[in-house]
Amino acid sequence: METASMMPDLAPALPEIILAIGAMALLMFGVFRKDDDAGPVAAGALVLFIITGAAVLMAPAETAVTFNGSFIADPFARFVKILILIGAAATMFMGVSSMRSDNLNRFEYPVLLVLATLGMFMMVSANGLIALYVGIELQSLALYVVAAFKRDSLRSSEAGLKYFVLGALSSGMLLYGASLIYGFAGTVTYAGLGTAITEDASLGVIVGLVFFMAGLAFKMSAVPFHMWTPDVYEGAPTPATAFLAAAPKVAAVAMTVRVLMEAFPGALAEWQQIIFFMAVASTLLGAFAAIGQNNIKRLMAYSSIGHIGFILIGLSAGTEQGVQGVLVYLAIYLAMTVGTFACILAMRRPEGAVESIDDLAGLSRNQPILAFVMAMLMFSLAGIPPLAGFFAKYYVFLAAIEAGLYVLAVIGVLASVVGAFYYLRVIKVMYFDEPAAPFDHPIASDVRLVLAISSIFVLLFFLYPSPVVDGAAFAASSLF
């Protein structure tokens, strides 16, 4: 009886348990099958994602805390976990044919993506600094291997090594900051920190918070800890880059939101300054540094840095409306990024995948539908109405204005205008330059399906935005 009473309530963590058991089962299946074909394991991973998604959706709406308060399941976690599952499933699904074409068809790849997804789930549901760190490391270790998955490629190995070294540095900074915070506050749970850290936070806590946020900024690829992003995006296999650009970004932003809102509400003035700086620096660097890029994956890396800046504008507000804006932005960003990488995966010729923007020349004449979809996604990333990207920016700018952060909103709008230049340049190359050799046609069916779904979402979001907007509002309310 005594043992039974010490057993934590496992029900709130059912999705994580399903993923953990499923990942081990897929690993065993892949090992004993003695065949490198990733197809059956990838199919099993997709089924696992569907089952996990059902478990997330069917969970009770009430907030539940377990494992001695270190794990929380609430509407915020549920909303973000659904986004993570969509991003992970879409990028895995559309990456299978590409990995097969590039001779990377090994069963370890889908298993690693499932383990990374499990780490993201733990990051989002972490209710204490130790649980957060465990989630981050589980995700990061899987992603380091995924980035270097193309072992025969110097660029891929370099990307994995660079990601690992810089990731280890950021983990060290995050741990150092967490230890300082624990030393001065005397607790590691978010609720305990929220009580201990009041408006008169000690200098030690503030210093710890700075180091801690440096680690979080690295995971989000926010300036000045963004330097790994372009090299890793370019060097990693394109399906792996698509995964890196989608689900992990959502998880990193969500864990940052939860930490700041639940553990440090008493230090709002202090962390607001840090987020303010990162938002300004990320939007400006993302806008200007992408202009000179000719590799579409590097361009998407700088684009993601810029979009993290816009997301941080919403977070800077420190209000419920700001968190709602962040969640709406994440949902739309996910659709735009997955769609754009589906276009990049479609850029194949008999000799292999191509990544140069110049290779898009004349695409409107060779493949007009693909050119139209790519152009629409570029317009949406630039924030042109009535596409979904416009509403993403609208919600975060509105939250900033209502919080009195007028300067931040103006800088964000100006950075959007500058950033539009390099998105329009892609469209100009597709529609006005002399045609290059056409890409393989038809496009793989898995890529085509993901491209169609993401395009419809981006194009028609304005007609029925309430599922995302209302869901984000409900999720945000659980943090306040």
mmCIF file with all atom_site columns, N, CA and C in Angstrom, residues 116-138:
data_model
loop_
_atom_site.group_PDB
_atom_site.id
_atom_site.type_symbol
_atom_site.label_atom_id
_atom_site.label_alt_id
_atom_site.label_comp_id
_atom_site.label_asym_id
_atom_site.label_entity_id
_atom_site.label_seq_id
_atom_site.pdbx_PDB_ins_code
_atom_site.Cartn_x
_atom_site.Cartn_y
_atom_site.Cartn_z
_atom_site.occupancy
_atom_site.B_iso_or_equiv
_atom_site.pdbx_formal_charge
_atom_site.auth_seq_id
_atom_site.auth_comp_id
_atom_site.auth_asym_id
_atom_site.auth_atom_id
_atom_site.pdbx_PDB_model_num
ATOM 1  N N  . ALA A 1 116 ? 13.296 13.013 -30.382 1.00 0.00 ? 116 ALA A N  1
ATOM 2  C CA . ALA A 1 116 ? 13.356 14.488 -30.305 1.00 0.00 ? 116 ALA A CA 1
ATOM 3  C C  . ALA A 1 116 ? 11.979 15.050 -29.953 1.00 0.00 ? 116 ALA A C  1
ATOM 4  N N  . THR A 1 117 ? 10.936 14.462 -30.530 1.00 0.00 ? 117 THR A N  1
ATOM 5  C CA . THR A 1 117 ? 9.574  14.913 -30.228 1.00 0.00 ? 117 THR A CA 1
ATOM 6  C C  . THR A 1 117 ? 9.237  14.672 -28.753 1.00 0.00 ? 117 THR A C  1
ATOM 7  N N  . LEU A 1 118 ? 9.679  13.543 -28.227 1.00 0.00 ? 118 LEU A N  1
ATOM 8  C CA . LEU A 1 118 ? 9.470  13.266 -26.796 1.00 0.00 ? 118 LEU A CA 1
ATOM 9  C C  . LEU A 1 118 ? 10.161 14.329 -25.941 1.00 0.00 ? 118 LEU A C  1
ATOM 10 N N  . GLY A 1 119 ? 11.384 14.697 -26.323 1.00 0.00 ? 119 GLY A N  1
ATOM 11 C CA . GLY A 1 119 ? 12.091 15.757 -25.595 1.00 0.00 ? 119 GLY A CA 1
ATOM 12 C C  . GLY A 1 119 ? 11.343 17.074 -25.653 1.00 0.00 ? 119 GLY A C  1
ATOM 13 N N  . MET A 1 120 ? 10.777 17.380 -26.817 1.00 0.00 ? 120 MET A N  1
ATOM 14 C CA . MET A 1 120 ? 10.002 18.631 -26.948 1.00 0.00 ? 120 MET A CA 1
ATOM 15 C C  . MET A 1 120 ? 8.770  18.606 -26.050 1.00 0.00 ? 120 MET A C  1
ATOM 16 N N  . PHE A 1 121 ? 8.102  17.468 -25.980 1.00 0.00 ? 121 PHE A N  1
ATOM 17 C CA . PHE A 1 121 ? 6.932  17.335 -25.099 1.00 0.00 ? 121 PHE A CA 1
ATOM 18 C C  . PHE A 1 121 ? 7.332  17.614 -23.642 1.00 0.00 ? 121 PHE A C  1
ATOM 19 N N  . MET A 1 122 ? 8.487  17.083 -23.251 1.00 0.00 ? 122 MET A N  1
ATOM 20 C CA . MET A 1 122 ? 8.937  17.288 -21.871 1.00 0.00 ? 122 MET A CA 1
ATOM 21 C C  . MET A 1 122 ? 9.315  18.748 -21.621 1.00 0.00 ? 122 MET A C  1
ATOM 22 N N  . MET A 1 123 ? 9.886  19.405 -22.626 1.00 0.00 ? 123 MET A N  1
ATOM 23 C CA . MET A 1 123 ? 10.216 20.827 -22.487 1.00 0.00 ? 123 MET A CA 1
ATOM 24 C C  . MET A 1 123 ? 8.956  21.649 -22.246 1.00 0.00 ? 123 MET A C  1
ATOM 25 N N  . VAL A 1 124 ? 7.901  21.320 -22.977 1.00 0.00 ? 124 VAL A N  1
ATOM 26 C CA . VAL A 1 124 ? 6.666  22.098 -22.902 1.00 0.00 ? 124 VAL A CA 1
ATOM 27 C C  . VAL A 1 124 ? 5.924  21.847 -21.587 1.00 0.00 ? 124 VAL A C  1
ATOM 28 N N  . SER A 1 125 ? 5.998  20.598 -21.086 1.00 0.00 ? 125 SER A N  1
ATOM 29 C CA . SER A 1 125 ? 5.272  20.247 -19.862 1.00 0.00 ? 125 SER A CA 1
ATOM 30 C C  . SER A 1 125 ? 6.138  20.351 -18.615 1.00 0.00 ? 125 SER A C  1
ATOM 31 N N  . ALA A 1 126 ? 7.390  20.748 -18.764 1.00 0.00 ? 126 ALA A N  1
ATOM 32 C CA . ALA A 1 126 ? 8.260  20.873 -17.590 1.00 0.00 ? 126 ALA A CA 1
ATOM 33 C C  . ALA A 1 126 ? 7.711  21.950 -16.659 1.00 0.00 ? 126 ALA A C  1
ATOM 34 N N  . ASN A 1 127 ? 7.708  21.627 -15.384 1.00 0.00 ? 127 ASN A N  1
ATOM 35 C CA . ASN A 1 127 ? 7.211  22.586 -14.388 1.00 0.00 ? 127 ASN A CA 1
ATOM 36 C C  . ASN A 1 127 ? 8.298  22.909 -13.369 1.00 0.00 ? 127 ASN A C  1
ATOM 37 N N  . GLY A 1 128 ? 9.535  22.630 -13.760 1.00 0.00 ? 128 GLY A N  1
ATOM 38 C CA . GLY A 1 128 ? 10.677 22.904 -12.897 1.00 0.00 ? 128 GLY A CA 1
ATOM 39 C C  . GLY A 1 128 ? 11.946 22.916 -13.736 1.00 0.00 ? 128 GLY A C  1
ATOM 40 N N  . LEU A 1 129 ? 13.022 23.480 -13.193 1.00 0.00 ? 129 LEU A N  1
ATOM 41 C CA . LEU A 1 129 ? 14.252 23.658 -13.976 1.00 0.00 ? 129 LEU A CA 1
ATOM 42 C C  . LEU A 1 129 ? 14.912 22.328 -14.332 1.00 0.00 ? 129 LEU A C  1
ATOM 43 N N  . ILE A 1 130 ? 14.847 21.332 -13.422 1.00 0.00 ? 130 ILE A N  1
ATOM 44 C CA . ILE A 1 130 ? 15.490 20.044 -13.708 1.00 0.00 ? 130 ILE A CA 1
ATOM 45 C C  . ILE A 1 130 ? 14.742 19.309 -14.825 1.00 0.00 ? 130 ILE A C  1
ATOM 46 N N  . ALA A 1 131 ? 13.415 19.285 -14.727 1.00 0.00 ? 131 ALA A N  1
ATOM 47 C CA . ALA A 1 131 ? 12.623 18.626 -15.777 1.00 0.00 ? 131 ALA A CA 1
ATOM 48 C C  . ALA A 1 131 ? 12.836 19.325 -17.121 1.00 0.00 ? 131 ALA A C  1
ATOM 49 N N  . LEU A 1 132 ? 12.967 20.646 -17.080 1.00 0.00 ? 132 LEU A N  1
ATOM 50 C CA . LEU A 1 132 ? 13.208 21.405 -18.316 1.00 0.00 ? 132 LEU A CA 1
ATOM 51 C C  . LEU A 1 132 ? 14.530 20.989 -18.954 1.00 0.00 ? 132 LEU A C  1
ATOM 52 N N  . TYR A 1 133 ? 15.557 20.869 -18.116 1.00 0.00 ? 133 TYR A N  1
ATOM 53 C CA . TYR A 1 133 ? 16.877 20.516 -18.645 1.00 0.00 ? 133 TYR A CA 1
ATOM 54 C C  . TYR A 1 133 ? 16.877 19.110 -19.250 1.00 0.00 ? 133 TYR A C  1
ATOM 55 N N  . VAL A 1 134 ? 16.200 18.182 -18.586 1.00 0.00 ? 134 VAL A N  1
ATOM 56 C CA . VAL A 1 134 ? 16.125 16.803 -19.109 1.00 0.00 ? 134 VAL A CA 1
ATOM 57 C C  . VAL A 1 134 ? 15.457 16.802 -20.487 1.00 0.00 ? 134 VAL A C  1
ATOM 58 N N  . GLY A 1 135 ? 14.370 17.569 -20.619 1.00 0.00 ? 135 GLY A N  1
ATOM 59 C CA . GLY A 1 135 ? 13.682 17.661 -21.903 1.00 0.00 ? 135 GLY A CA 1
ATOM 60 C C  . GLY A 1 135 ? 14.557 18.263 -22.979 1.00 0.00 ? 135 GLY A C  1
ATOM 61 N N  . ILE A 1 136 ? 15.260 19.351 -22.637 1.00 0.00 ? 136 ILE A N  1
ATOM 62 C CA . ILE A 1 136 ? 16.134 20.017 -23.614 1.00 0.00 ? 136 ILE A CA 1
ATOM 63 C C  . ILE A 1 136 ? 17.216 19.065 -24.111 1.00 0.00 ? 136 ILE A C  1
ATOM 64 N N  . GLU A 1 137 ? 17.851 18.347 -23.190 1.00 0.00 ? 137 GLU A N  1
ATOM 65 C CA . GLU A 1 137 ? 18.949 17.464 -23.590 1.00 0.00 ? 137 GLU A CA 1
ATOM 66 C C  . GLU A 1 137 ? 18.459 16.285 -24.412 1.00 0.00 ? 137 GLU A C  1
ATOM 67 N N  . LEU A 1 138 ? 17.292 15.753 -24.063 1.00 0.00 ? 138 LEU A N  1
ATOM 68 C CA . LEU A 1 138 ? 16.742 14.640 -24.851 1.00 0.00 ? 138 LEU A CA 1
ATOM 69 C C  . LEU A 1 138 ? 16.478 15.085 -26.283 1.00 0.00 ? 138 LEU A C  1
#
